[in-house]
Amino acid sequence: MFVLASWRASQDLSGGQTLSSAPGTNLGALALQVDPREERDGMRAILGSYDSEMTQAEYSPQLTRRVREAEDMVQKVHAHSTEMEAQLTQALEELGGQKQRADMLEMELKMLKSQPGSAESSFPFCREEVDTLRLKVEELEGERSRLEQEKKMLELQLERCTLQGDYDQSRTKVLHMSMNPTSAAKQRLREDRDQLQEECERLRGLVRALERGGPIPADLEASSSLPSSKEVAELRKQVESAELKNQRLKEVFQTKIQEFRKVCYTLTGYQIDVTTESQYRLTSQYAEHKTDCLIFKATGPSGSKMQLLETEFSRSVPELIELHLLRQDSIPAFLSSLTLDLFSRQTAA
């Protein structure tokens, strides 16, 4: 340990003497003179001599830890020296750039000092001229933008006119055919338009005459295909007579239908009502409640087949359904048995 401390002290003293003896020495050259590898090799040589003097019993793990610390310190010194070299190189580059700039400024200053009067007199004139030219350039830029917009608009108008069939009469000559299909088509359109206008006027007069309710003028009656007022009156009478006859037939049919329903209700004991299309509700006159009903649906063509739909009342007579509908396939027998069953319940009660 004493040998290591004395070696460090000697290195510090030698480094201090070198720095103090050469204050103007270049820092880059000084950093290059101190090589961390040589320092590390020297420290290892000293430690090796120290270890050779020690016996096996005096050897301690503490020596190994201190050696590692010394090596870490050498690596840090080496990294620090590398960083200092990079900073020194950057500073030298910046110094070279600043020196070049200073030289250029010094040359410009000399040139300005050699022409003091001409520079002072030319600067105001140059500034005024620059301002004037700048304003003129801005005006020209605005004029150019306006002219570009007008050019685009004129190009669009020219393209639209070209698509519409327009042409330059000073450069293009148009020959018209004696039998021009376009002229003939335009003539037909004009004739059709005039004819339609006359027809519209005639129809307007006819409508006004009909709205007034008076007789139709002779010219309108002859030109139109409408019947005369007498024929119209006759037709109205016929329509009224047909409507009256239709109303009487409806009343007769309604009366006959009600009569037929009452007869069916009296003979069969069931009131038949049409609920929806192809569905019929049967209510027995011996039913215990008003909601007790059967619903049949016509499934065959023209109602040739009927199907019993499930209701709350149909679920109360499963035996009759099983016997007469499923086994015997007879709806009249089922209805008759149901009528007898309901009748027996009322008479028994």
Short mmCIF file of C-alpha atoms in Angstrom, two decimals:
data_model
loop_
_atom_site.label_atom_id
_atom_site.label_comp_id
_atom_site.label_asym_id
_atom_site.label_seq_id
_atom_site.Cartn_x
_atom_site.Cartn_y
_atom_site.Cartn_z
CA MET A 1 0.00 0.00 0.00
CA PHE A 2 2.86 2.37 0.82
CA VAL A 3 4.45 1.64 -2.57
CA LEU A 4 1.12 2.40 -4.40
CA ALA A 5 0.61 5.68 -2.53
CA SER A 6 4.19 6.77 -3.10
CA TRP A 7 3.86 5.99 -6.84
CA ARG A 8 0.66 8.09 -7.06
CA ALA A 9 2.33 10.98 -5.26
CA SER A 10 5.32 10.85 -7.59
CA GLN A 11 3.01 10.80 -10.61
CA ASP A 12 1.05 13.80 -9.28
CA LEU A 13 4.27 15.73 -8.60
CA SER A 14 5.69 14.91 -12.01
CA GLY A 15 2.41 15.91 -13.70
CA GLY A 16 2.29 19.19 -11.78
CA GLN A 17 5.87 20.04 -12.67
CA THR A 18 5.19 19.34 -16.33
CA LEU A 19 2.14 21.61 -16.36
CA SER A 20 3.81 24.40 -14.40
CA SER A 21 6.98 24.27 -16.44
CA ALA A 22 5.14 24.52 -19.74
CA PRO A 23 2.10 26.80 -19.35
CA GLY A 24 1.95 27.55 -23.10
CA THR A 25 2.02 23.92 -24.10
CA ASN A 26 -0.87 22.73 -26.35
CA LEU A 27 -3.55 20.89 -24.34
CA GLY A 28 -4.05 18.32 -27.09
CA ALA A 29 -0.35 17.42 -27.13
CA LEU A 30 -0.34 17.20 -23.30
CA ALA A 31 -3.36 14.88 -23.33
CA LEU A 32 -1.65 12.70 -25.90
CA GLN A 33 1.58 12.51 -23.82
CA VAL A 34 -0.24 10.94 -20.83
CA ASP A 35 -1.25 7.48 -22.09
CA PRO A 36 -3.65 5.64 -19.71
CA ARG A 37 -2.35 2.29 -20.93
CA GLU A 38 1.21 3.10 -19.78
CA GLU A 39 -0.22 4.27 -16.44
CA ARG A 40 -2.15 1.01 -16.10
CA ASP A 41 0.91 -1.09 -16.98
CA GLY A 42 3.02 0.81 -14.43
CA MET A 43 0.43 0.27 -11.72
CA ARG A 44 0.26 -3.43 -12.54
CA ALA A 45 4.10 -3.67 -12.38
CA ILE A 46 4.18 -1.98 -8.95
CA LEU A 47 1.38 -4.18 -7.65
CA GLY A 48 3.17 -7.27 -9.03
CA SER A 49 6.40 -6.35 -7.19
CA TYR A 50 4.42 -5.69 -4.05
CA ASP A 51 2.69 -9.07 -4.32
CA SER A 52 6.02 -10.86 -4.87
CA GLU A 53 7.38 -9.42 -1.63
CA MET A 54 4.33 -10.58 0.35
CA THR A 55 4.02 -14.11 1.66
CA GLN A 56 1.04 -16.37 1.15
CA ALA A 57 -0.23 -15.69 4.64
CA GLU A 58 -0.09 -11.91 4.19
CA TYR A 59 -2.11 -11.97 0.94
CA SER A 60 -5.60 -10.50 1.43
CA PRO A 61 -8.74 -10.16 -0.78
CA GLN A 62 -8.63 -6.46 -0.02
CA LEU A 63 -5.64 -6.17 -2.34
CA THR A 64 -7.68 -7.58 -5.22
CA ARG A 65 -10.51 -5.08 -4.58
CA ARG A 66 -8.07 -2.18 -4.57
CA VAL A 67 -6.55 -3.39 -7.84
CA ARG A 68 -10.01 -3.40 -9.42
CA GLU A 69 -10.68 0.08 -8.12
CA ALA A 70 -7.40 1.27 -9.59
CA GLU A 71 -8.26 -0.24 -12.98
CA ASP A 72 -11.71 1.41 -12.93
CA MET A 73 -10.10 4.73 -12.14
CA VAL A 74 -7.70 4.32 -15.07
CA GLN A 75 -10.65 3.60 -17.42
CA LYS A 76 -12.49 6.69 -16.21
CA VAL A 77 -9.35 8.79 -16.77
CA HIS A 78 -9.08 7.36 -20.27
CA ALA A 79 -12.75 8.19 -21.05
CA HIS A 80 -12.33 11.70 -19.64
CA SER A 81 -9.24 12.28 -21.76
CA THR A 82 -11.12 11.10 -24.89
CA GLU A 83 -13.98 13.51 -24.14
CA MET A 84 -11.54 16.38 -23.59
CA GLU A 85 -9.86 15.60 -26.92
CA ALA A 86 -13.24 15.76 -28.72
CA GLN A 87 -14.10 19.07 -27.06
CA LEU A 88 -10.67 20.43 -27.95
CA THR A 89 -11.11 19.42 -31.60
CA GLN A 90 -14.56 21.09 -31.73
CA ALA A 91 -13.17 24.25 -30.13
CA LEU A 92 -10.37 24.36 -32.67
CA GLU A 93 -12.85 24.00 -35.55
CA GLU A 94 -15.03 26.80 -34.17
CA LEU A 95 -11.95 28.94 -33.64
CA GLY A 96 -10.95 28.42 -37.30
CA GLY A 97 -14.45 29.43 -38.49
CA GLN A 98 -14.52 32.52 -36.29
CA LYS A 99 -11.07 33.46 -37.54
CA GLN A 100 -12.19 33.21 -41.19
CA ARG A 101 -15.25 35.32 -40.43
CA ALA A 102 -13.09 37.91 -38.67
CA ASP A 103 -10.80 38.06 -41.67
CA MET A 104 -13.74 38.61 -44.03
CA LEU A 105 -15.18 41.34 -41.80
CA GLU A 106 -11.81 43.01 -41.59
CA MET A 107 -11.51 43.00 -45.39
CA GLU A 108 -14.98 44.49 -45.77
CA LEU A 109 -14.17 47.16 -43.19
CA LYS A 110 -11.06 48.10 -45.09
CA MET A 111 -13.00 48.38 -48.33
CA LEU A 112 -15.63 50.59 -46.68
CA LYS A 113 -12.98 52.80 -45.11
CA SER A 114 -11.33 53.26 -48.50
CA GLN A 115 -14.64 54.63 -49.98
CA PRO A 116 -16.39 56.52 -47.19
CA GLY A 117 -18.01 59.30 -49.27
CA SER A 118 -19.36 57.23 -52.12
CA ALA A 119 -20.92 54.60 -49.81
CA GLU A 120 -22.70 57.15 -47.63
CA SER A 121 -24.10 58.99 -50.63
CA SER A 122 -25.23 55.81 -52.47
CA PHE A 123 -27.03 54.09 -49.57
CA PRO A 124 -30.08 56.46 -49.35
CA PHE A 125 -30.48 56.42 -53.10
CA CYS A 126 -30.32 52.63 -53.20
CA ARG A 127 -32.92 52.27 -50.44
CA GLU A 128 -35.37 54.60 -52.10
CA GLU A 129 -34.89 52.86 -55.41
CA VAL A 130 -35.37 49.45 -53.81
CA ASP A 131 -38.61 50.57 -52.14
CA THR A 132 -39.91 51.97 -55.41
CA LEU A 133 -39.00 48.82 -57.30
CA ARG A 134 -40.62 46.65 -54.61
CA LEU A 135 -43.91 48.55 -54.89
CA LYS A 136 -43.78 48.29 -58.68
CA VAL A 137 -43.15 44.55 -58.48
CA GLU A 138 -46.16 44.11 -56.14
CA GLU A 139 -48.36 46.08 -58.56
CA LEU A 140 -47.17 43.98 -61.48
CA GLU A 141 -47.81 40.77 -59.53
CA GLY A 142 -51.38 41.87 -58.79
CA GLU A 143 -51.91 42.81 -62.44
CA ARG A 144 -50.54 39.44 -63.54
CA SER A 145 -52.91 37.56 -61.20
CA ARG A 146 -55.88 39.57 -62.50
CA LEU A 147 -54.92 38.92 -66.11
CA GLU A 148 -54.51 35.18 -65.42
CA GLN A 149 -58.03 35.02 -63.96
CA GLU A 150 -59.46 36.90 -66.95
CA LYS A 151 -57.61 34.55 -69.29
CA LYS A 152 -59.09 31.50 -67.55
CA MET A 153 -62.59 32.97 -67.73
CA LEU A 154 -62.21 33.77 -71.42
CA GLU A 155 -60.92 30.27 -72.12
CA LEU A 156 -63.97 28.78 -70.36
CA GLN A 157 -66.33 31.02 -72.33
CA LEU A 158 -64.59 30.09 -75.58
CA GLU A 159 -64.88 26.38 -74.76
CA ARG A 160 -68.56 26.77 -73.87
CA CYS A 161 -69.28 28.64 -77.09
CA THR A 162 -67.44 25.98 -79.09
CA LEU A 163 -69.53 23.24 -77.49
CA GLN A 164 -72.73 25.17 -78.25
CA GLY A 165 -71.80 25.34 -81.94
CA ASP A 166 -70.61 28.93 -82.06
CA TYR A 167 -67.99 29.90 -84.60
CA ASP A 168 -65.96 32.87 -85.79
CA GLN A 169 -67.90 34.43 -88.69
CA SER A 170 -64.79 36.21 -89.99
CA ARG A 171 -62.98 32.89 -90.47
CA THR A 172 -65.79 30.37 -91.01
CA LYS A 173 -68.45 30.31 -93.74
CA VAL A 174 -71.70 28.38 -93.22
CA LEU A 175 -73.61 26.89 -96.15
CA HIS A 176 -77.36 26.38 -95.66
CA MET A 177 -79.01 23.51 -97.55
CA SER A 178 -82.21 24.20 -99.43
CA MET A 179 -83.79 21.07 -97.87
CA ASN A 180 -82.33 21.43 -94.41
CA PRO A 181 -83.62 18.75 -91.99
CA THR A 182 -83.12 21.10 -89.08
CA SER A 183 -85.26 23.81 -90.63
CA ALA A 184 -87.97 21.25 -91.47
CA ALA A 185 -87.95 19.96 -87.87
CA LYS A 186 -88.19 23.52 -86.53
CA GLN A 187 -91.12 24.22 -88.86
CA ARG A 188 -92.93 21.09 -87.64
CA LEU A 189 -92.33 22.10 -84.04
CA ARG A 190 -93.78 25.56 -84.70
CA GLU A 191 -96.87 24.08 -86.37
CA ASP A 192 -97.40 21.59 -83.54
CA ARG A 193 -97.01 24.36 -81.00
CA ASP A 194 -99.58 26.56 -82.74
CA GLN A 195 -101.99 23.65 -83.00
CA LEU A 196 -101.61 22.82 -79.32
CA GLN A 197 -102.17 26.44 -78.34
CA GLU A 198 -105.42 26.53 -80.35
CA GLU A 199 -106.54 23.29 -78.72
CA CYS A 200 -105.78 24.68 -75.29
CA GLU A 201 -107.78 27.84 -75.95
CA ARG A 202 -110.76 25.78 -77.18
CA LEU A 203 -110.63 23.53 -74.12
CA ARG A 204 -110.40 26.52 -71.79
CA GLY A 205 -113.57 27.95 -73.36
CA LEU A 206 -115.31 24.59 -73.00
CA VAL A 207 -114.32 24.35 -69.33
CA ARG A 208 -115.58 27.85 -68.62
CA ALA A 209 -118.91 27.02 -70.31
CA LEU A 210 -119.28 23.83 -68.27
CA GLU A 211 -118.46 25.66 -65.06
CA ARG A 212 -121.17 28.21 -65.72
CA GLY A 213 -123.67 25.38 -66.21
CA GLY A 214 -125.26 26.96 -69.26
CA PRO A 215 -125.54 25.57 -72.76
CA ILE A 216 -122.38 24.77 -74.63
CA PRO A 217 -121.69 27.15 -77.55
CA ALA A 218 -122.29 25.69 -80.98
CA ASP A 219 -118.74 26.13 -82.17
CA LEU A 220 -117.33 24.43 -79.08
CA GLU A 221 -119.92 21.66 -79.24
CA ALA A 222 -119.14 20.99 -82.89
CA SER A 223 -115.39 21.03 -82.37
CA SER A 224 -115.47 18.88 -79.26
CA SER A 225 -116.48 15.25 -79.10
CA LEU A 226 -118.70 15.80 -76.05
CA PRO A 227 -122.38 14.90 -76.19
CA SER A 228 -125.04 17.60 -76.25
CA SER A 229 -126.74 18.96 -73.15
CA LYS A 230 -129.84 16.83 -73.79
CA GLU A 231 -127.79 13.70 -74.02
CA VAL A 232 -125.97 14.67 -70.84
CA ALA A 233 -129.26 15.17 -69.00
CA GLU A 234 -130.50 11.81 -70.25
CA LEU A 235 -127.32 10.09 -69.15
CA ARG A 236 -127.61 11.67 -65.71
CA LYS A 237 -131.15 10.33 -65.35
CA GLN A 238 -129.98 6.87 -66.35
CA VAL A 239 -127.14 7.01 -63.83
CA GLU A 240 -129.47 8.12 -61.05
CA SER A 241 -131.91 5.33 -61.92
CA ALA A 242 -129.11 2.75 -61.92
CA GLU A 243 -127.81 4.01 -58.57
CA LEU A 244 -131.30 3.82 -57.06
CA LYS A 245 -131.76 0.30 -58.39
CA ASN A 246 -128.37 -0.69 -57.00
CA GLN A 247 -129.28 0.73 -53.60
CA ARG A 248 -132.55 -1.21 -53.54
CA LEU A 249 -130.74 -4.40 -54.52
CA LYS A 250 -128.27 -3.85 -51.67
CA GLU A 251 -131.11 -3.42 -49.20
CA VAL A 252 -132.85 -6.56 -50.49
CA PHE A 253 -129.64 -8.56 -50.31
CA GLN A 254 -128.96 -7.32 -46.79
CA THR A 255 -132.45 -8.31 -45.71
CA LYS A 256 -132.15 -11.76 -47.31
CA ILE A 257 -128.73 -12.30 -45.71
CA GLN A 258 -130.05 -11.45 -42.26
CA GLU A 259 -133.04 -13.72 -42.87
CA PHE A 260 -130.76 -16.57 -44.00
CA ARG A 261 -128.52 -16.19 -40.94
CA LYS A 262 -131.54 -16.31 -38.63
CA VAL A 263 -132.84 -19.43 -40.37
CA CYS A 264 -129.42 -21.13 -40.07
CA TYR A 265 -129.23 -20.15 -36.41
CA THR A 266 -132.72 -21.55 -35.76
CA LEU A 267 -132.20 -24.79 -37.69
CA THR A 268 -128.60 -25.67 -36.76
CA GLY A 269 -128.32 -23.92 -33.42
CA TYR A 270 -125.13 -22.07 -34.51
CA GLN A 271 -124.64 -18.41 -35.39
CA ILE A 272 -122.07 -18.12 -38.21
CA ASP A 273 -119.96 -14.96 -38.50
CA VAL A 274 -117.15 -14.18 -40.93
CA THR A 275 -114.16 -12.93 -38.89
CA THR A 276 -111.47 -12.61 -41.55
CA GLU A 277 -111.00 -13.92 -45.04
CA SER A 278 -111.73 -17.68 -45.17
CA GLN A 279 -112.34 -17.86 -41.40
CA TYR A 280 -115.75 -18.47 -39.82
CA ARG A 281 -116.79 -18.26 -36.18
CA LEU A 282 -119.56 -20.61 -34.90
CA THR A 283 -121.35 -19.75 -31.67
CA SER A 284 -123.89 -22.25 -30.26
CA GLN A 285 -127.19 -20.96 -28.87
CA TYR A 286 -126.67 -23.31 -25.93
CA ALA A 287 -123.18 -21.95 -25.08
CA GLU A 288 -122.61 -21.28 -21.39
CA HIS A 289 -120.53 -18.13 -22.09
CA LYS A 290 -120.54 -15.62 -24.92
CA THR A 291 -116.85 -16.28 -25.62
CA ASP A 292 -117.43 -20.01 -26.16
CA CYS A 293 -117.03 -20.37 -29.92
CA LEU A 294 -115.46 -22.53 -32.60
CA ILE A 295 -113.36 -21.14 -35.49
CA PHE A 296 -113.14 -22.98 -38.81
CA LYS A 297 -110.82 -22.06 -41.67
CA ALA A 298 -111.54 -22.93 -45.31
CA THR A 299 -108.48 -24.63 -46.78
CA GLY A 300 -109.76 -26.34 -49.93
CA PRO A 301 -110.88 -24.72 -53.19
CA SER A 302 -114.20 -22.86 -52.80
CA GLY A 303 -114.36 -23.93 -49.13
CA SER A 304 -114.59 -27.64 -49.85
CA LYS A 305 -112.40 -28.46 -46.82
CA MET A 306 -112.63 -26.94 -43.38
CA GLN A 307 -110.06 -27.01 -40.59
CA LEU A 308 -110.85 -26.46 -36.91
CA LEU A 309 -108.57 -23.87 -35.26
CA GLU A 310 -107.65 -24.16 -31.62
CA THR A 311 -109.57 -21.95 -29.16
CA GLU A 312 -110.16 -22.04 -25.46
CA PHE A 313 -113.56 -23.60 -25.98
CA SER A 314 -112.26 -26.27 -28.40
CA ARG A 315 -109.70 -27.36 -25.79
CA SER A 316 -112.59 -28.18 -23.41
CA VAL A 317 -114.06 -30.88 -25.72
CA PRO A 318 -111.07 -33.07 -26.69
CA GLU A 319 -113.15 -36.30 -26.65
CA LEU A 320 -115.61 -35.06 -29.28
CA ILE A 321 -112.77 -33.80 -31.47
CA GLU A 322 -110.93 -37.09 -31.17
CA LEU A 323 -114.05 -39.15 -32.01
CA HIS A 324 -115.85 -37.17 -34.73
CA LEU A 325 -113.09 -35.14 -36.41
CA LEU A 326 -109.98 -37.32 -36.16
CA ARG A 327 -111.59 -40.75 -36.41
CA GLN A 328 -114.87 -40.23 -38.26
CA ASP A 329 -113.80 -37.06 -40.18
CA SER A 330 -117.29 -35.58 -39.93
CA ILE A 331 -117.83 -31.94 -38.99
CA PRO A 332 -121.71 -32.21 -38.93
CA ALA A 333 -121.49 -35.13 -36.49
CA PHE A 334 -119.09 -33.13 -34.32
CA LEU A 335 -121.39 -30.09 -34.27
CA SER A 336 -124.45 -32.24 -33.56
CA SER A 337 -122.73 -34.03 -30.68
CA LEU A 338 -121.53 -30.70 -29.28
CA THR A 339 -125.08 -29.29 -29.51
CA LEU A 340 -126.48 -32.31 -27.66
CA ASP A 341 -123.76 -32.03 -25.02
CA LEU A 342 -124.43 -28.34 -24.40
CA PHE A 343 -128.19 -28.89 -24.45
CA SER A 344 -127.88 -31.69 -21.88
CA ARG A 345 -125.81 -29.44 -19.62
CA GLN A 346 -128.46 -26.71 -19.68
CA THR A 347 -131.39 -29.08 -19.13
CA ALA A 348 -129.52 -30.89 -16.34
CA ALA A 349 -128.78 -27.61 -14.65
#
